[in-house]
Short mmCIF file of C-alpha atoms in Angstrom, two decimals:
data_model
loop_
_atom_site.label_atom_id
_atom_site.label_comp_id
_atom_site.label_asym_id
_atom_site.label_seq_id
_atom_site.Cartn_x
_atom_site.Cartn_y
_atom_site.Cartn_z
CA MET A 1 86.62 102.57 151.26
CA GLY A 2 89.58 104.92 151.69
CA ASP A 3 90.79 104.20 148.17
CA LEU A 4 87.36 104.86 146.72
CA LYS A 5 87.15 108.21 148.47
CA GLN A 6 90.55 109.19 147.10
CA ILE A 7 89.53 108.22 143.58
CA GLY A 8 86.45 110.42 143.93
CA LEU A 9 88.58 113.38 144.98
CA ILE A 10 90.97 112.88 142.08
CA THR A 11 88.09 112.73 139.63
CA ALA A 12 86.62 115.95 141.01
CA GLN A 13 90.01 117.67 140.83
CA GLU A 14 90.54 116.55 137.23
CA ARG A 15 87.07 117.77 136.28
CA LEU A 16 87.81 121.23 137.73
CA ARG A 17 91.14 121.28 135.92
CA ASP A 18 89.35 120.55 132.62
CA GLN A 19 86.77 123.26 133.29
CA VAL A 20 89.50 125.81 134.00
CA ALA A 21 91.43 124.81 130.86
CA HIS A 22 88.25 125.19 128.79
CA ALA A 23 87.53 128.63 130.29
CA LEU A 24 91.11 129.77 129.68
CA ARG A 25 91.00 128.63 126.04
CA ALA A 26 87.79 130.61 125.60
CA ALA A 27 89.41 133.66 127.19
CA LEU A 28 92.37 133.30 124.83
CA VAL A 29 90.11 133.17 121.79
CA ALA A 30 88.00 136.10 122.95
CA GLY A 31 91.14 138.18 123.53
CA GLU A 32 90.65 138.47 127.28
CA LEU A 33 94.10 136.93 127.79
CA ARG A 34 96.41 138.87 125.53
CA PRO A 35 99.44 137.59 123.54
CA GLY A 36 102.78 138.44 125.11
CA HIS A 37 101.30 139.11 128.55
CA VAL A 38 102.31 137.09 131.60
CA TYR A 39 99.58 135.79 133.92
CA SER A 40 100.11 134.14 137.29
CA ALA A 41 98.18 131.10 138.46
CA PRO A 42 97.25 132.77 141.79
CA GLY A 43 95.99 135.87 139.95
CA LEU A 44 93.81 133.84 137.58
CA ALA A 45 92.65 131.68 140.47
CA ALA A 46 91.45 134.80 142.27
CA ASP A 47 89.45 135.74 139.15
CA PHE A 48 87.83 132.31 139.14
CA GLY A 49 87.33 132.22 142.89
CA ILE A 50 89.17 128.90 143.29
CA SER A 51 92.56 127.68 144.52
CA ALA A 52 95.67 128.08 142.39
CA THR A 53 96.34 124.35 141.97
CA PRO A 54 93.76 123.50 139.26
CA VAL A 55 94.63 126.74 137.45
CA ARG A 56 98.32 125.86 137.44
CA GLU A 57 97.51 122.34 136.18
CA ALA A 58 95.24 123.75 133.47
CA MET A 59 97.96 126.17 132.36
CA LEU A 60 100.34 123.21 132.03
CA ASP A 61 97.79 121.60 129.70
CA LEU A 62 97.72 124.79 127.62
CA THR A 63 101.53 124.79 127.60
CA ARG A 64 101.51 121.35 125.96
CA GLU A 65 99.09 122.71 123.36
CA GLY A 66 101.44 125.61 122.60
CA LEU A 67 98.97 128.26 123.79
CA VAL A 68 101.10 129.53 126.67
CA GLU A 69 104.70 129.17 127.83
CA PRO A 70 106.02 129.10 131.40
CA VAL A 71 107.95 132.10 132.72
CA ARG A 72 110.06 131.16 135.71
CA ASN A 73 108.89 132.61 139.03
CA LYS A 74 106.24 134.71 137.27
CA GLY A 75 103.62 132.52 135.65
CA PHE A 76 102.68 131.85 132.03
CA ARG A 77 103.03 134.02 128.95
CA VAL A 78 100.39 133.79 126.23
CA THR A 79 102.16 132.80 123.04
CA GLU A 80 101.86 135.21 120.14
CA VAL A 81 100.36 134.00 116.87
CA SER A 82 101.95 135.61 113.82
CA GLU A 83 100.37 136.14 110.43
CA ARG A 84 102.68 133.42 109.12
CA ASP A 85 101.47 131.04 111.83
CA LEU A 86 97.84 131.71 110.88
CA ASP A 87 98.60 131.14 107.19
CA GLN A 88 100.30 127.84 107.95
CA TYR A 89 97.51 126.62 110.25
CA THR A 90 94.94 127.51 107.58
CA GLU A 91 96.96 125.72 104.89
CA LEU A 92 97.21 122.58 107.01
CA ARG A 93 93.50 122.64 107.78
CA ALA A 94 92.69 123.02 104.08
CA LEU A 95 94.96 120.11 103.14
CA ILE A 96 93.14 117.90 105.65
CA GLU A 97 89.57 119.17 105.74
CA VAL A 98 88.79 119.91 102.09
CA PRO A 99 89.38 116.37 100.73
CA THR A 100 87.89 114.85 103.88
CA ILE A 101 84.66 116.80 103.33
CA GLY A 102 84.56 115.41 99.79
CA ARG A 103 84.96 111.87 101.12
CA VAL A 104 82.33 112.37 103.83
CA THR A 105 79.93 113.70 101.18
CA GLN A 106 80.24 110.32 99.44
CA ILE A 107 79.84 108.08 102.47
CA ALA A 108 77.71 109.91 105.07
CA THR A 109 74.02 109.16 105.37
CA GLU A 110 71.34 111.83 105.21
CA ALA A 111 70.55 111.18 108.88
CA GLN A 112 74.18 111.69 109.92
CA LEU A 113 74.40 115.01 108.09
CA GLU A 114 71.01 116.28 109.22
CA ALA A 115 72.01 115.51 112.80
CA LEU A 116 74.45 118.42 112.50
CA ARG A 117 71.79 120.87 111.26
CA PRO A 118 70.83 122.01 114.79
CA VAL A 119 74.52 122.65 115.51
CA ALA A 120 74.80 124.79 112.36
CA GLU A 121 71.77 126.74 113.57
CA GLU A 122 73.41 127.18 116.97
CA ILE A 123 76.43 128.73 115.28
CA VAL A 124 74.25 131.28 113.48
CA GLU A 125 72.24 132.07 116.61
CA HIS A 126 75.33 132.55 118.76
CA ALA A 127 76.88 134.82 116.11
CA GLY A 128 73.70 136.90 116.02
CA ASN A 129 73.58 137.09 119.81
CA HIS A 130 77.29 138.02 120.13
CA ASN A 131 77.90 134.91 122.24
CA LEU A 132 81.48 134.11 121.26
CA ILE A 133 82.03 131.26 123.68
CA GLY A 134 78.81 129.59 122.52
CA TYR A 135 79.82 130.25 118.91
CA LEU A 136 83.21 128.62 119.40
CA ASP A 137 81.79 125.57 121.10
CA ALA A 138 79.15 125.01 118.40
CA ASP A 139 81.64 125.70 115.59
CA ARG A 140 84.05 123.13 117.05
CA ARG A 141 81.31 120.52 117.42
CA PHE A 142 80.12 121.10 113.85
CA HIS A 143 83.49 120.86 112.12
CA LEU A 144 84.87 118.01 114.20
CA GLY A 145 81.52 116.24 113.98
CA LEU A 146 81.61 116.34 110.19
CA LEU A 147 85.22 115.14 110.09
CA SER A 148 84.44 112.28 112.51
CA LEU A 149 82.13 110.80 109.87
CA ALA A 150 85.27 109.87 107.91
CA GLY A 151 86.11 107.39 110.69
CA ASN A 152 89.66 108.63 111.40
CA ASP A 153 90.07 109.63 115.05
CA ARG A 154 93.66 110.86 114.59
CA LEU A 155 92.52 113.20 111.82
CA VAL A 156 89.89 114.70 114.13
CA GLU A 157 92.48 115.14 116.91
CA THR A 158 94.90 116.86 114.52
CA VAL A 159 92.33 119.37 113.28
CA GLY A 160 91.18 119.97 116.86
CA ASP A 161 94.77 120.82 117.81
CA LEU A 162 95.15 123.17 114.82
CA ARG A 163 91.96 124.95 115.83
CA LYS A 164 93.27 125.47 119.36
CA ARG A 165 96.58 126.81 118.13
CA SER A 166 95.00 129.28 115.70
CA ARG A 167 92.36 130.16 118.34
CA LEU A 168 90.05 131.28 115.52
CA TYR A 169 91.92 134.50 115.97
CA GLY A 170 90.24 137.89 116.38
CA LEU A 171 86.63 136.77 116.90
CA THR A 172 85.86 139.65 119.24
CA ARG A 173 86.82 142.22 116.62
CA LEU A 174 84.96 140.30 113.90
CA ASP A 175 81.85 140.42 116.03
CA GLU A 176 82.24 144.16 116.52
CA LEU A 177 82.56 144.64 112.74
CA GLY A 178 79.42 142.60 112.08
CA LEU A 179 81.29 140.03 109.98
CA LEU A 180 80.64 136.93 112.03
CA VAL A 181 77.07 136.11 110.99
CA ALA A 182 77.93 135.74 107.28
CA SER A 183 80.69 133.29 108.14
CA ALA A 184 78.31 131.40 110.44
CA GLU A 185 75.72 130.99 107.69
CA GLU A 186 78.25 129.17 105.49
CA HIS A 187 77.80 126.10 107.68
CA HIS A 188 74.23 125.69 106.40
CA GLU A 189 75.43 126.07 102.81
CA LEU A 190 78.02 123.34 103.33
CA LEU A 191 75.46 120.95 104.77
CA ASP A 192 73.06 121.60 101.87
CA LEU A 193 75.74 120.78 99.30
CA MET A 194 76.75 117.62 101.12
CA LEU A 195 73.14 116.47 101.40
CA ALA A 196 72.78 117.07 97.66
CA GLY A 197 75.74 114.73 97.11
CA ASP A 198 77.72 117.45 95.29
CA GLU A 199 81.22 116.43 96.33
CA LEU A 200 83.14 119.04 94.31
CA ALA A 201 80.88 121.90 95.36
CA ALA A 202 81.14 120.83 99.00
CA GLU A 203 84.94 120.81 98.76
CA GLU A 204 84.89 124.25 97.14
CA CYS A 205 82.60 125.54 99.88
CA MET A 206 84.87 124.18 102.60
CA SER A 207 87.91 125.72 100.93
CA ARG A 208 86.12 129.05 100.57
CA HIS A 209 84.96 128.93 104.18
CA LEU A 210 88.50 128.41 105.49
CA GLY A 211 89.82 131.14 103.20
CA HIS A 212 86.99 133.41 104.29
CA VAL A 213 87.79 132.82 107.95
CA ARG A 214 91.47 133.60 107.31
CA SER A 215 90.61 136.81 105.45
CA LEU A 216 88.32 137.81 108.31
CA TRP A 217 91.21 137.32 110.72
CA ALA A 218 93.23 139.73 108.59
CA GLN A 219 90.39 142.28 108.58
CA ALA A 220 90.06 141.99 112.33
CA GLY A 221 93.51 143.47 112.82
CA GLU A 222 95.34 143.61 116.11
CA GLU A 223 93.06 145.91 118.11
CA PRO A 224 93.33 144.81 121.76
CA VAL A 225 90.37 143.82 123.87
CA GLU A 226 90.18 144.92 127.48
CA PRO A 227 90.26 141.92 129.83
CA ARG A 228 87.28 141.28 132.03
CA THR A 229 87.69 141.61 135.78
CA LYS A 230 85.91 138.37 136.61
CA ARG A 231 86.09 135.02 134.85
CA THR A 232 83.60 132.20 135.13
CA LEU A 233 83.73 128.46 134.65
CA GLY A 234 81.13 127.60 132.03
CA ALA A 235 79.71 124.30 130.76
CA ARG A 236 81.79 122.54 128.16
#
């Protein structure tokens, strides 16, 4: 019985660690945690209203993903993403995602593609409602869901990692400029082309979408976003 209780505690601790890591990634994307700044685990834990241990463990997870780097005796510094980094991440995504979308267009069933229609609608709704965390979650599920139809788990993992590293940079500023909804609506266009079986047009749409997102990053600029005073642990 003692072993079972311990397993239960470990599971609960790991779940909290995952929730914190998810919340921190969202804060990074939204600009609440700013590049170049150092944040301590106890300070972030106070924001969350939890102990420092799961925060420190979550920050170690983000370190492995290249999102933060440890600073001895101080905490973790948010890694800066340069324009060159963003260009390279976008290029890698295009090399992987564009031909994969063409292949999925050939092999996916209508039911599989239509199953992602509600997710595409979520993306548009979240963009219209200025819900960036909801937008990011739905956008991730849509793109990785489409790629998963190719049947290559490592490919999906690689694109997921590229998305984390690029952080879909500057979304807060894009939202303020009113540019996010148009990008969100491209997900419906992509689905329509794939359902029509137009492989080349679907590839062109995917390429344009990635290029559009990159150009929106550039338009968003480097205007800082004031951090919030209280962070919350949301559903994944």
